[in-house]
Short mmCIF file of C-alpha atoms in Angstrom, two decimals:
data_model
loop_
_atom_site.label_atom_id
_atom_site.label_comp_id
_atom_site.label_asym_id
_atom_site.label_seq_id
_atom_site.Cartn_x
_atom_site.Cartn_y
_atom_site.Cartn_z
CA UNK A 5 27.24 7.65 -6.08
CA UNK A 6 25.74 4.83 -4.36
CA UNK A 7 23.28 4.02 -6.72
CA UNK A 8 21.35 0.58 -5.07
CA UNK A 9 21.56 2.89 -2.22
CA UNK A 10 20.08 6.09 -3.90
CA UNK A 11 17.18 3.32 -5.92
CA UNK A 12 15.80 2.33 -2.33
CA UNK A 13 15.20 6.09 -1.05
CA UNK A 14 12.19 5.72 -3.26
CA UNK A 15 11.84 2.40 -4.47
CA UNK A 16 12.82 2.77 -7.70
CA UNK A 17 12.36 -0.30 -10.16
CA UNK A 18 14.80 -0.26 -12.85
CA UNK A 19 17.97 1.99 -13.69
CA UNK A 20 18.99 0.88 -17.58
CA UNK A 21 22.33 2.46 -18.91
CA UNK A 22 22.07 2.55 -22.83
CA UNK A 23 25.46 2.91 -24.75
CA UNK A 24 25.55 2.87 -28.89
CA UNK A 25 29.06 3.27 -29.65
CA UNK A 26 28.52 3.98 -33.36
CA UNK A 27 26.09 6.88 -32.89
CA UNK A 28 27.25 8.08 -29.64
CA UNK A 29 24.49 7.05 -27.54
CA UNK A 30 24.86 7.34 -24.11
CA UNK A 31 20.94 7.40 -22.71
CA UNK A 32 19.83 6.30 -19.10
CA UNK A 33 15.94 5.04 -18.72
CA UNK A 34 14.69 5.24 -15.27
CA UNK A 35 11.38 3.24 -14.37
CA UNK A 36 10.58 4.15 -11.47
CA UNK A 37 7.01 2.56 -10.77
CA UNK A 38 4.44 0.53 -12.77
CA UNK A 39 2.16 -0.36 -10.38
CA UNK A 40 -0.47 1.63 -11.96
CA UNK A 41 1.12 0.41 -15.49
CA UNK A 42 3.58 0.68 -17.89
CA UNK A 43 5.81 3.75 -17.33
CA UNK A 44 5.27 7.02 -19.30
CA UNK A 45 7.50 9.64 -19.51
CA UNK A 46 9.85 11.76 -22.01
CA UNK A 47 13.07 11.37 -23.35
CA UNK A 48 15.21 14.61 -22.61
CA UNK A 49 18.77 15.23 -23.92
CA UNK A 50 21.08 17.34 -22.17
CA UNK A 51 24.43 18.57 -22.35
CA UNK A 52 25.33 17.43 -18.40
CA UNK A 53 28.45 17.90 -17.08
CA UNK A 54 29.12 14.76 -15.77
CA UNK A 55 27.25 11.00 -15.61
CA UNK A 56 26.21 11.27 -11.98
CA UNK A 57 24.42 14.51 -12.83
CA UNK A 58 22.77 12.50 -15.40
CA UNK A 59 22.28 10.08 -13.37
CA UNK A 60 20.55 12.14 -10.62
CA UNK A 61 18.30 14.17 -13.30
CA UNK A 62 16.82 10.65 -14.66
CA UNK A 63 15.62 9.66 -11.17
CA UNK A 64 14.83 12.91 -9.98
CA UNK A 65 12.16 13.11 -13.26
CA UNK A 66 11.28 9.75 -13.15
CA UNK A 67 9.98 9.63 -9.57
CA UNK A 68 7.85 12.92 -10.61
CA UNK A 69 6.19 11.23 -13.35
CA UNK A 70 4.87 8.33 -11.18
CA UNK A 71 3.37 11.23 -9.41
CA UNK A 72 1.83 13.46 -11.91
CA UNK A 73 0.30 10.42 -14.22
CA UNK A 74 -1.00 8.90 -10.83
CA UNK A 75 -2.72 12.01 -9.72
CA UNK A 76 -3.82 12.84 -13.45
CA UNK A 77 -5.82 9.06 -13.36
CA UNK A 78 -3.75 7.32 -15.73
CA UNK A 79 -3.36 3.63 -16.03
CA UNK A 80 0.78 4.17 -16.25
CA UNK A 81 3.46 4.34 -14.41
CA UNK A 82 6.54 7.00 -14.09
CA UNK A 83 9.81 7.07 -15.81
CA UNK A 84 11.97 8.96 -17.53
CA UNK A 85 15.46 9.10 -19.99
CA UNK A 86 17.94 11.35 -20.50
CA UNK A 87 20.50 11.39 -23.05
CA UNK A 88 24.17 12.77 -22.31
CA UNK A 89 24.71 15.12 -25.64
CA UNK A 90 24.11 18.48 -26.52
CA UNK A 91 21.17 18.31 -28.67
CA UNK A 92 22.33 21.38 -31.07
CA UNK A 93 25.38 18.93 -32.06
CA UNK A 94 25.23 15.30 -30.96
CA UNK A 95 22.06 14.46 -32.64
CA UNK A 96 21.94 12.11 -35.48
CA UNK A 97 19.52 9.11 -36.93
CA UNK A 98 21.48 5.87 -35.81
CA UNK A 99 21.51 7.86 -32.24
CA UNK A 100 17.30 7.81 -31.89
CA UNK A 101 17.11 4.23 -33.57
CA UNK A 102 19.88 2.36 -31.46
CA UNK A 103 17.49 4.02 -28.25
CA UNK A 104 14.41 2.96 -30.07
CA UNK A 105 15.88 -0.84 -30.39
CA UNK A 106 16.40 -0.54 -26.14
CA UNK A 107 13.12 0.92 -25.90
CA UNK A 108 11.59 -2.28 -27.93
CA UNK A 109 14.09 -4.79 -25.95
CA UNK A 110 12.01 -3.71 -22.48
CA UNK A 111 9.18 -5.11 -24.20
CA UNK A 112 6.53 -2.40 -23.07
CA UNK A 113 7.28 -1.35 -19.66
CA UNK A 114 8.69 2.17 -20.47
CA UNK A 115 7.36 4.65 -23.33
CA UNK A 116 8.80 7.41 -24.09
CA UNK A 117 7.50 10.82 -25.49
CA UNK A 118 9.42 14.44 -26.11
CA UNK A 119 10.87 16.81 -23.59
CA UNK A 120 13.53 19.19 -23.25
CA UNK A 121 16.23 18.64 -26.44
CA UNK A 122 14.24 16.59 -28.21
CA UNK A 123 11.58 16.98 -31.17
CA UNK A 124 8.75 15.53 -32.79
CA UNK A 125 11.40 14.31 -35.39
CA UNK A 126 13.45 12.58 -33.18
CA UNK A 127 10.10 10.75 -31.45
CA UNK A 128 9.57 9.83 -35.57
CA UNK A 129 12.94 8.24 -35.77
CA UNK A 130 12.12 6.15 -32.49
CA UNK A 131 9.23 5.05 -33.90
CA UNK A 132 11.13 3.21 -36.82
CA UNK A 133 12.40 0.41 -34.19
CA UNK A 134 9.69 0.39 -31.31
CA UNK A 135 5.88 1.36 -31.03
CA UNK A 136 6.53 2.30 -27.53
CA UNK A 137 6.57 6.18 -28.34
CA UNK A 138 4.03 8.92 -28.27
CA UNK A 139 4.17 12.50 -29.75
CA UNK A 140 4.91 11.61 -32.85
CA UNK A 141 4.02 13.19 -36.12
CA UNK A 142 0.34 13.60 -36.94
CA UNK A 143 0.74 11.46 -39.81
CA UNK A 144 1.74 8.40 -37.60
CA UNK A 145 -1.75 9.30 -34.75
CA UNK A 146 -0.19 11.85 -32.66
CA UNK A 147 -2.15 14.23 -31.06
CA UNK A 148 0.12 16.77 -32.45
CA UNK A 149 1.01 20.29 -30.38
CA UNK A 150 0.54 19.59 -26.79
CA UNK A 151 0.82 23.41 -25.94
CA UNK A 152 -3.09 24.15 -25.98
CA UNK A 153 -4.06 21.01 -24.37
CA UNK A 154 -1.81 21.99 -21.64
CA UNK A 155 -3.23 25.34 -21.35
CA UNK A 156 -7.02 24.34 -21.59
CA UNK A 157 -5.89 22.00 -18.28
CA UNK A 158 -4.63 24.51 -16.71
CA UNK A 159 -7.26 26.99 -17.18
CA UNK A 160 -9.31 24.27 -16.18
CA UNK A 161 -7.13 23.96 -12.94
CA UNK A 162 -7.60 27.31 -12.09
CA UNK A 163 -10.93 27.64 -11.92
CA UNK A 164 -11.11 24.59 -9.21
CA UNK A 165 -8.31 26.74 -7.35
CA UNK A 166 -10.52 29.41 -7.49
CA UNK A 167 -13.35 28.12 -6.11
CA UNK A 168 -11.39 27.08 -2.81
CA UNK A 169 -10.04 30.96 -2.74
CA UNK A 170 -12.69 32.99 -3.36
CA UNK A 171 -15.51 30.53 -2.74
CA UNK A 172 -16.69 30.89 -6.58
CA UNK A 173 -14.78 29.30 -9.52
CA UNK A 174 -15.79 32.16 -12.15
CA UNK A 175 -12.60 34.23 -12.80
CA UNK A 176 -14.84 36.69 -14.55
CA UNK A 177 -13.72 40.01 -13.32
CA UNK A 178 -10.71 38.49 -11.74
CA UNK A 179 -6.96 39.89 -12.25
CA UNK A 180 -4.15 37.22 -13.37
CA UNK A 181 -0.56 38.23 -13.41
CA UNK A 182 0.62 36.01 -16.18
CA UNK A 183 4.76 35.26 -16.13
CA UNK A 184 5.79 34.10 -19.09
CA UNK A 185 3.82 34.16 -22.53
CA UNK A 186 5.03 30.88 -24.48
CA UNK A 187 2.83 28.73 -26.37
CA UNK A 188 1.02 27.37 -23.31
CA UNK A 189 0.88 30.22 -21.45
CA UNK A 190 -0.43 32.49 -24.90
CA UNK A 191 -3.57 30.39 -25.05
CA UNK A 192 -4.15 30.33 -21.21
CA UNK A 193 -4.48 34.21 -21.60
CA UNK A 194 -6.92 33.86 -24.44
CA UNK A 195 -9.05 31.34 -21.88
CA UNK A 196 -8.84 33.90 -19.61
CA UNK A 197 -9.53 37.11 -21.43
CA UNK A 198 -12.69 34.83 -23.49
CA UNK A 199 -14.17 34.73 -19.71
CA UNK A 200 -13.57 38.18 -18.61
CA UNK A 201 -10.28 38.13 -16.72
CA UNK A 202 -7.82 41.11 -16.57
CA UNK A 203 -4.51 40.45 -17.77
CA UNK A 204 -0.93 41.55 -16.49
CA UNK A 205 2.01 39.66 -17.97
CA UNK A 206 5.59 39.43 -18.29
CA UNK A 207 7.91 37.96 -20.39
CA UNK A 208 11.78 38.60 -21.61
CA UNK A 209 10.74 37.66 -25.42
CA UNK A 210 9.01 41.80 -25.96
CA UNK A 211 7.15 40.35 -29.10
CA UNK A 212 5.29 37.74 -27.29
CA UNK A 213 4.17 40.42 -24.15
CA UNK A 214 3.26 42.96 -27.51
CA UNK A 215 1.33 39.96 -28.89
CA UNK A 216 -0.90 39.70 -25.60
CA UNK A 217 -1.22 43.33 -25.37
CA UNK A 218 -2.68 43.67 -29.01
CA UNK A 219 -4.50 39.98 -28.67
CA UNK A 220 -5.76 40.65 -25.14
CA UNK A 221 -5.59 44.13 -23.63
CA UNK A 222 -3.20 42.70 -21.01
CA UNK A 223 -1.15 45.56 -19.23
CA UNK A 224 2.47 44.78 -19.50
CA UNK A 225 5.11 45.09 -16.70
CA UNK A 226 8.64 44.31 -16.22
CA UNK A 227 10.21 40.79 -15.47
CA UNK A 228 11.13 41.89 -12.02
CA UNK A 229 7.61 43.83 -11.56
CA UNK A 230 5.34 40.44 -12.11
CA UNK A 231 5.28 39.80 -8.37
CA UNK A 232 3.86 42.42 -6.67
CA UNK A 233 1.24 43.33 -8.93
CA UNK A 234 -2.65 44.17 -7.17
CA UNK A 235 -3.91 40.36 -8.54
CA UNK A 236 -6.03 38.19 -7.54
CA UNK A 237 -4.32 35.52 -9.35
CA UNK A 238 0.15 34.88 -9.86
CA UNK A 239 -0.23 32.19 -12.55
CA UNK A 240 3.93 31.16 -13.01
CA UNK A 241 4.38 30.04 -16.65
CA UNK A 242 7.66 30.31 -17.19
CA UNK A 243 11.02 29.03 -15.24
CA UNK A 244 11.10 26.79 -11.79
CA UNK A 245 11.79 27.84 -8.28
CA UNK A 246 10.32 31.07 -8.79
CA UNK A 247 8.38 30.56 -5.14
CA UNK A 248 11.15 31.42 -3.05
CA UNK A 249 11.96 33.61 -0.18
CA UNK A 250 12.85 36.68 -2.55
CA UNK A 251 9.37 36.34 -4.40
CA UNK A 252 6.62 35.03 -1.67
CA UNK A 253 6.61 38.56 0.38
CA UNK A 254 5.94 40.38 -2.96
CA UNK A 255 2.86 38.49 -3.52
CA UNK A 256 -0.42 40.28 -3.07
CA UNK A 257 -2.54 37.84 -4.32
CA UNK A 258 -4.85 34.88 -3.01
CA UNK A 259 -4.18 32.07 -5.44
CA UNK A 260 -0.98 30.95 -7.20
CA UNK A 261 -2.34 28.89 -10.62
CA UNK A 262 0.04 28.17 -13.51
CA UNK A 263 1.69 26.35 -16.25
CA UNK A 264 5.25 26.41 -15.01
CA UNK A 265 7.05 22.93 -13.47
CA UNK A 266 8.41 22.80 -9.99
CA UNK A 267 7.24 26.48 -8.38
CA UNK A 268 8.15 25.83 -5.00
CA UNK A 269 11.88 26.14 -4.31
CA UNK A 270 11.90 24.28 -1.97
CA UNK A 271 9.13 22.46 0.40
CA UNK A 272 8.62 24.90 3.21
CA UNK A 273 7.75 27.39 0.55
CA UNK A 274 4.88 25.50 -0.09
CA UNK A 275 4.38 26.13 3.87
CA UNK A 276 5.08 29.43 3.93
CA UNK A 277 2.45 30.40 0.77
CA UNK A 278 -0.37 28.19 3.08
CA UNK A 279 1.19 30.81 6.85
CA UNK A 280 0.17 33.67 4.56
CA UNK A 281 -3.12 32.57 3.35
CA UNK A 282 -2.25 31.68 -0.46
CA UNK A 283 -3.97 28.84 -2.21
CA UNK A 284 -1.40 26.68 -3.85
CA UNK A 285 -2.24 24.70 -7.14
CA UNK A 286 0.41 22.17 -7.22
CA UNK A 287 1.99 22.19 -10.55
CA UNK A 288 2.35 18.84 -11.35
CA UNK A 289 -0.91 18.18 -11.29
CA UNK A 290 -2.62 21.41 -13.02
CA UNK A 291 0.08 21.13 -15.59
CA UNK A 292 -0.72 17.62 -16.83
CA UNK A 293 -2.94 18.04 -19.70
CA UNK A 294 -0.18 17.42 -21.83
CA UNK A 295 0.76 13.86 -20.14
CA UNK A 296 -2.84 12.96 -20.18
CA UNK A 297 -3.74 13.83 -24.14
CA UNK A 298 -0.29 11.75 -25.12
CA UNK A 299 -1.40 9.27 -23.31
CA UNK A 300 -4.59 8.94 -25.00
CA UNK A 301 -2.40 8.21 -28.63
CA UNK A 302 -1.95 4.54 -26.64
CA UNK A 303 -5.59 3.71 -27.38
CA UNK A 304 -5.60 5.43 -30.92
CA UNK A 305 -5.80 9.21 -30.21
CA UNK A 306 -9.33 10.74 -30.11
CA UNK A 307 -9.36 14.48 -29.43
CA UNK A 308 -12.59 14.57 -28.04
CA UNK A 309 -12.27 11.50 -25.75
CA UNK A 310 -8.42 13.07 -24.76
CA UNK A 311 -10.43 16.63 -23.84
CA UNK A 312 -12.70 15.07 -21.54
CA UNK A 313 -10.26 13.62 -19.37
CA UNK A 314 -8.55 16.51 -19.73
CA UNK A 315 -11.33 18.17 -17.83
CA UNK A 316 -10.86 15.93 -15.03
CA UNK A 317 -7.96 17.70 -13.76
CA UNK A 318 -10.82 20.25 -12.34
CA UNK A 319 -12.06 16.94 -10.32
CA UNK A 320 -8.11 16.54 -9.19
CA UNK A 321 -7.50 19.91 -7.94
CA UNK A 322 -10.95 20.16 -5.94
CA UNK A 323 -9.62 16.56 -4.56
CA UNK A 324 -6.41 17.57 -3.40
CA UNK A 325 -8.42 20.66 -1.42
CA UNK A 326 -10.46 18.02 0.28
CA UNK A 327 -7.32 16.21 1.12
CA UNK A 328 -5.66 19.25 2.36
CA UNK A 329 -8.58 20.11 4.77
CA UNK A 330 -8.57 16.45 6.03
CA UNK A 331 -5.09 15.73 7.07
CA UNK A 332 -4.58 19.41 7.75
CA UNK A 333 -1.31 19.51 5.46
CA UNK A 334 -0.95 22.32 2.93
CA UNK A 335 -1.92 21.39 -0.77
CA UNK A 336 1.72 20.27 -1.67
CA UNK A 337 1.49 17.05 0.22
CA UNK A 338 -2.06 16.75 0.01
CA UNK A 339 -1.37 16.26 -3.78
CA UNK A 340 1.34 13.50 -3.25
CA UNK A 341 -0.58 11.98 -0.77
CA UNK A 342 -3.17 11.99 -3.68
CA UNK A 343 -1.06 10.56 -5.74
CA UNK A 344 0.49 7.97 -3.27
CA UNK A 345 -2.95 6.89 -2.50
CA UNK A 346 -4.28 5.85 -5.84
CA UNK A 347 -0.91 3.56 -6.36
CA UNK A 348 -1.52 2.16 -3.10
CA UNK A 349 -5.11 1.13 -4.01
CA UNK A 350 -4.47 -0.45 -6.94
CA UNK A 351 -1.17 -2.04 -5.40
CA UNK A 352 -3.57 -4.09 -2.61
CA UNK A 353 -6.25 -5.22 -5.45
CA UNK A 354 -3.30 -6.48 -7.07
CA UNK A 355 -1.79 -8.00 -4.25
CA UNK A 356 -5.34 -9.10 -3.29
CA UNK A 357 -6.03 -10.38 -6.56
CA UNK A 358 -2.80 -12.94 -6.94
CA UNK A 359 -3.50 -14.25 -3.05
CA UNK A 360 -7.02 -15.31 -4.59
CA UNK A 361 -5.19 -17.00 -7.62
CA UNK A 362 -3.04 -18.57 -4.97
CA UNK A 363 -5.49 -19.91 -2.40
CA UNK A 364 -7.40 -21.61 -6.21
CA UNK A 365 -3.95 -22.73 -7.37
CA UNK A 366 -3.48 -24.76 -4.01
CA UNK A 367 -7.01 -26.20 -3.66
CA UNK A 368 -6.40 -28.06 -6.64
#
């Protein structure tokens, strides 16, 4: 891998390689922009099969974070870390301290949080060398289980996304095939059925689909079923890449709404859901309660104060119509383009801002 070469495709700042012999650390922290601030994004260990996969995962998660904390109107930037390790085995204390003692050495530029393979616990551990971590126990002024934040932002989401579909943002009445019934997507459904929405979900794990049945009155289908269900709503809450060219003829509904990260296989499948009439929430963007609520542990969490800019991401999604209807591109770009045009604001006030110090500096 050319990796200078692979940095400029999209400007990437900063590629740090992290290596602990004694505990086995092998991490890699990708910063990938601060203009908007320091960059925010979790630390996510994985068993990859080689360094260049690691390598490509970082960047590939770190770029998406500049987006999603942009569009979500935070004051940070995007980055991300993996660790090579399988988290089941590799894991132990000196591991999560050595990274916290990098962490501190890059003085505040990147903070890290949890993600896939790593815990609370571990975030507690990083926190014994660097304060440059959210998610953290409650004890230490976390926020504590992002799961129902998450949700409340996405039901929050829809709602916007229904008011470009069906020209009315109650979902009273309305029928939401639900896929997947984790933790975020549980208390989505109980948003949902609280306002009057019919429920139809789907989920391998029986127990949780039985739990929404009993909880909600949902009607339950098969995995394979959840796509061509008579809905109003396909709200994807489970695995990626589940808009593809097998699902998107299946669909029979107007708006796709949900928890899930990266939907769209690929790009044109964004295109193809906006050919056939579909109103796409992008994810990354309904999705980001979570991001946002961490966040808010920087200034000393307050639930209340995290909740209301929670709320916001109804503002976001209503925004990224607008911008959709302006440039005439379908709501995928509109919401980089979103995204890309908040860092590029703040990028000219800065730039704007050190000329001025200049043109004082050389008057005197």
């Amino acid at each position: 891998m050319e990796i200078f070469k692979k940095m400029e495709e999209h400007d990437y700042e900063q590629l740090i390689f992290c290596q602990d012999k004694n505990s086995g650390l092998k991490a890699i922290i990708c910063i990938h922009d601060t203009t908007l601030g320091p960059a925010l994004g979790g630390t996510r260990m994985w068993n990859y099969a080689t360094e260049e996969e690691a390598i490509e995962d970082a960047i590939r998660l770190g770029r998406g974070m500049t987006y999603k904390n942009a569009a979500a109107g935070l004051n940070l930037g995007g980055g991300k870390t993996v660790i090579i390790g399988d988290p089941l085995k590799d894991k132990n204390e000196e591991m999560f301290r050595a990274f916290g003692r990098f962490i501190q050495g890059l003085n505040g530029r990147y903070i890290t949080a949890e993600d896939v393979g790593t815990t609370v616990a571990d975030m507690d551990l990083i926190r014994e060398e660097t304060d440059f971590v959210t998610g953290v126990s409650p004890a230490f002024g976390s926020s504590g289980n992002p799961s129902p934040v998450t949700a409340y932002g996405v039901y929050t989401g829809m709602k916007a996304a229904a008011l470009e579909a069906f020209g009315d943002d109650s979902l009273e009445g309305k029928t939401v095939a639900v896929q997947g019934v984790g933790n975020v997507a549980y208390t989505l459904c109980k948003h949902l059925h609280e306002e009057g929405a019919k429920l139809i979900v789907t989920d391998i794990n029986k127990e949780s689909v039985q739990r929404a049945v009993n909880d909600f009155g949902a009607t339950a289908v098969e995995p394979n079923d959840i796509y061509s269900q008579e809905a109003d709503i396909f709200a994807p809450c489970a695995m990626g890449a589940i808009i593809n060219d097998e699902t998107i003829p299946q669909l029979k509904v107007k708006l796709v709404a949900g928890a899930a990260n990266n939907q769209l296989k690929e790009a044109r499948h964004g295109d193809e859901l906006e050919a056939r009439g579909i109103v796409y929430t992008p994810d990354f963007v309904i999705n980001s309660g979570g991001v946002i609520n961490v966040a808010d542990e920087l200034y000393g969490y307050n639930q209340e104060r995290a909740m209301k800019r929670v709320e916001t991401i109804y503002d976001s999604i209503s925004k990224i119509f607008e911008i959709s209807k302006r440039d005439n591109v379908p709501s995928y770009i509109a919401a980089d383009r979103m995204a890309e045009e908040r860092i590029e604001r703040v990028r000219k006030s800065r730039s704007q801002f050190l000329r001025n110090e200049h043109n004082i500096l050389s008057r005197r």
